[in-house]
Amino acid sequence: MKLPISWLREWVELGASETAVADALTRRGFYVEGIETLGGAYPGVVVARVLEVSRHPNADRLSLCRVDGGAGELRVVCGAPNVRAGMVVPLATIGATLPGGLVIKKSKIRGEESQGMLCSARELGLSEDHEGIVDLERTFGAGEGGEAVALPASGTPLAALVGTPEVVLEVEVPFNRPDGLGIVGLAREVKAALGGRWTTAARDRLAAQAAARGDFDLTLEDAEGCPRYLAQAVEGVRIGPSPRWLRRRLDGVGQRSINNVVDLTNLVLFEFGQPLHAFDLAKLAGPAILVRRARAGERIVTLDGKERALDPEVLVIADRERPVALAGVMGGAESEVTATTTALLLECAWFDPRRVRRGARSLELSTEASKRYERGVDPEIGPAATARFLELLARVSPGARPAAGRERRAGEAAVRTLTLRTARVARLIGVAIGAEESARHLAAMDFAVTAGDPLTVAVPSWRPDVTLEDDLVEEVARARGYDQIPEAPPAGRGVHAVRSERERRVARARGAMLARGLSEAWTSSMVSEREALATAALLGDAAPALVRLTNPMSRESQVMRPNPVAGLLRACAHNLRQGAQAVRLFEVGAGFRARGAGELPLERLMLAAIASGPAHAHAHSDETLKATDSALQPLDLFGAKGLWEAWLEEMRVDTPGWRAYAAAGWKPGASAEVASVTSHIGWAGSLSQPLLRGWDIEVPVHLFVVLLDALSQDAAGRPRATLPGRFPPVRRDLAFFVPVAVTHAALVAALRGAAGEWLASLELFDVYAGTGTPEGMKSLAFALRFQHPERTLTEDEILKVQERMTIAAARECGAQLRER
Amino acid sequence: MTATPLAKDDLPADWDQGDPETLGAEHASRLAELEAGGSGWAGFYERAARGLAAAPDLAALKERHTRLLGRERGIVTGRLATLGDLTAAERKTTGRALNLIKRWLTELEGERRGALERALEARSASGFDVTLPGRRPWIGHRHVLGQIQDELLDLFHGLGYSVYSSPEVEEEAYNFAKLNFPPDHPARDAHDTYWVEGGHLLRTHTSPGWVRAMEELRPPLKLVFPGRVYRAEQVDASHMDQFHQIDGLCVDRDVSMADLKGTLNMFARSILGREVKTRLIPIYFPFVEPGAQLDVACAICDGTGRITEGATAGRCPVCKGAGWSELLGAGMVHPHVLRAVGYDPEQVTGFAFGMGLERIAMARHGIPEIRLFLENDLRFLEQF
Ligand SMILES: [Zn+2]
């Protein structure tokens, strides 16, 4: 809401500067976002008359104008389409400074000299209008009663015509303060904040009551949607341009001038927050007004020229035959006030906020009127607003006189009365404020207060937001100023913070990924359906229960991700496009799965990680490192698996089990699922190129996905300490031939099972199949360490253990010891 | 066993080749000390010392040291091991001489080994270009929003706040009705909402967590609610349809705005520095009453929006004249919200606050575009 300071001063006696007003409003909850100045001193800008307009020889869109600037004829190049001979215009002469700081110099535009500039309203800081040169006759040529007035001679400074600059505050009005959408409401806040008083004119205007004479045909069919309606016919109206003062008021609040009557309804809307509507009385069948719900199939062409189909959710104003306006939203085109109108019907009504909101929503329309009705117009302000309109109408259209009128009210609104305890104020604000002080603050806001403790407080009709005692506490706190509230140091209050096992686990999961050299990504939770299906299939869910948005912004964001993989692949593709050689990213986030009707989706906390590109951030070949060394190569299957294994170890997943796994999207034979002792925890492997192409990725990508909540049972336990052996370990190498189908894990299990407690470690160091291996066999070679906690093992003891291991490997895996 | 001292000739003659200079300043006094005892060990020590001090290389040094002091066959070690066979008088003089010799020879061996090793390293130091890059592992970077979140949660942990998690896909009642957003109320317009099939919605703020927490727990409560929130908005440089908030909630018997103010200012000073200037102003949120917003003064113009001195006098270029910027929203928990979870507003009161991680990260790091946070460009992520 724009608040022009001169308009404010019409209502409140005020000594304060505009910055003090702005600060006071901000500190009372009406945030002032900016202060702008409309108009200015305009040094060097004068009233001028266009004598002749001809085409610019070198540019179709430009004109060459001969202009009388008062001090002789000038040649000016102009780009505005509306310039014409005879027009009275603002001319910025050479040396003039415009409000934006632009200094006018003599210049050549496309080869033609320009001795000045004709200005638009925006260039002059008069309004946002930049559609053409200001037509001074249209803007300033109407007198008080609409009669034409002569404009000053060419060469007169423009400032003399425009008057003093207008300072306007841009106020952010809270949703719960409909009164703030009118100058009167803001004036009341300023008055209370700065100790000002209503002006005499303000008091008169607020006390004025227009009384409608009772002979207009008015029916409230939907009294719930419209409990109050005042219809007042006015005859002898002459429609014409608005006088300067009225245009200036509308410019101040950012409204375009239309004609004197419409401008006046807008003036009252912005002043009182009460929307008014003027119908052309001659175009109302009856003439009569019926306030009712729209009937199915009814249509109306609204003032914006659009034809709209109505439904019974919409409250309409109808005449004898048809809807003529959408109640509280917009008027109809057929009954619009036009240049030929001589009699009008003024509507001043109170509509139910929810009804207007539903109507506006169903028609996807939002107007200055609907905005105010939705939030709640002051139900008692109608008569004063009507009186104000009629008073001003008599000024701008002399001879206009009220004719038939009627007001209908479906019941009287009760005054809301609340009590306010001093103790409640102290309890919520944290400082004792006496009943007298509270009463003073409330009275300054025109609440009717009866002394005592508790105070009895009658809430004024324009404050629908105040319904509880605590709302009054806020009024008192606001009035006193939040900066007057003391500051209490944070107290313990017997509550201490606890970090849950899950929080610690998630933090460890992140840390363990960062330690592997993967950076953390935060990706979109919303993905396309295609992405969701492809990534769900990776995790074995070929027909996922997706959580779909009903109002997505785009196809790229239409479902909630079933896991974070799609986001990581998007990030991967983005970085590759930007020239990244390697992409190593992980994310911890929810994956969503729809459940039964009414139930919230399942949100599974997951960690997903991708790795692609070189294994090292930097490596170069030199004599100690051959070019074929893995450090220079892209991360391979085992390089990636090593990362995930190290992560699992850091997460204390006890001997994770890896099983071959196949699902759409993985590279065949290069994926696995991972299980802990108790449950399935994740998936790992290389992605297939056809899947990657869905994200325009052409390089190999390794993926790892873990269900973080599945780790809880295993990773949570506190490890028991064991004493490290003090006696030197004995190292031995053993190699076995095993049938090709036997897995490493199976052989290790057999070996470990037979070894007993002296086997400290068993590490694979070679896998080989080829020359020298028997048909259908492969060779696996292990480095073993034996250690006794309390003594040195003898050669004999070690040989016995090795023998047991060899026998078990042979029995369980068909392994034969490879002699050297 | 004999008390006869070992002789010079028990050691090879070529041990004498070494330069006596390397034996150090104490050599003469050591010989004198051995002579003074009349034990006759000086000759042996002289050659042994020279042999160690002048060993030509590490291998020779090791061999000589073993010959003298080796655990199994060292000749000095051997004599020490059999001291017990001597008479008491012999044991005294011989034992003293042997222990001195052992100590000095050990010392000499250590010095010589150090000298030889240093010489060897110096010789093998070739033309290593120290500016060549190393073989470097990757470094993982925590996301900048994660870093801010960690810092804030740590701070609130210190003030006694535990983390409470609640769903991202939420029931309308928790997102709106139980937070005192009446149906068909314009306040909902500020929360452009994404809806999902089945009638639920993507939470538009983290505040639904308060309701869930209060339904589950009894006061006193001190909780923080970090998480992702959603608004159905067109994405541009300053708007994102997904962003992140942390809400805080404190409910107890007598919590007031003074407590809220103390907590908020401590928070602001912690993240923005002790000198930060703040102001608390009223604002409307349906779920608090009274409602408040904490603003932070622009560090350049101190909240005035203008620069009054110097060449740059005029509108402050940093805050563009605004003077203050919004840091967070807050207020006293609305009595309707307390009632909706079965708390009695006459028995308990509470304050709450909420802030956006993106806003803090952008202000602190000068990040110009909100879209960068979810784009995950490595060149961006690796800056933090
Ligand atoms: Zn500033």
PDB file of C-alpha atoms and ligand atoms in Angstrom, chain B residues 298-303 305-306 316-321 323, ligand 1:
ATOM      1  CA  CYS B 298      23.582  -2.977   7.684  1.00  0.00           C
ATOM      2  CA  ALA B 299      27.197  -3.044   8.827  1.00  0.00           C
ATOM      3  CA  ILE B 300      28.165  -0.250   6.462  1.00  0.00           C
ATOM      4  CA  CYS B 301      25.566   2.407   7.274  1.00  0.00           C
ATOM      5  CA  ASP B 302      24.582   1.164  10.754  1.00  0.00           C
ATOM      6  CA  GLY B 303      20.915   0.893   9.850  1.00  0.00           C
ATOM      7  CA  GLY B 305      20.495   3.436   4.841  1.00  0.00           C
ATOM      8  CA  ARG B 306      22.650   6.475   4.130  1.00  0.00           C
ATOM      9  CA  CYS B 316      24.237   3.176   1.157  1.00  0.00           C
ATOM     10  CA  PRO B 317      25.408   0.980  -1.696  1.00  0.00           C
ATOM     11  CA  VAL B 318      25.497  -2.214   0.370  1.00  0.00           C
ATOM     12  CA  CYS B 319      21.923  -2.340   1.644  1.00  0.00           C
ATOM     13  CA  LYS B 320      20.657  -0.054  -1.144  1.00  0.00           C
ATOM     14  CA  GLY B 321      19.146   2.302   1.354  1.00  0.00           C
ATOM     15  CA  GLY B 323      19.380   0.035   6.389  1.00  0.00           C
TER      16      GLY B 323
HETATM   17 ZN    ZN C   1      23.709   0.081   4.394  1.00  0.00          ZN
END
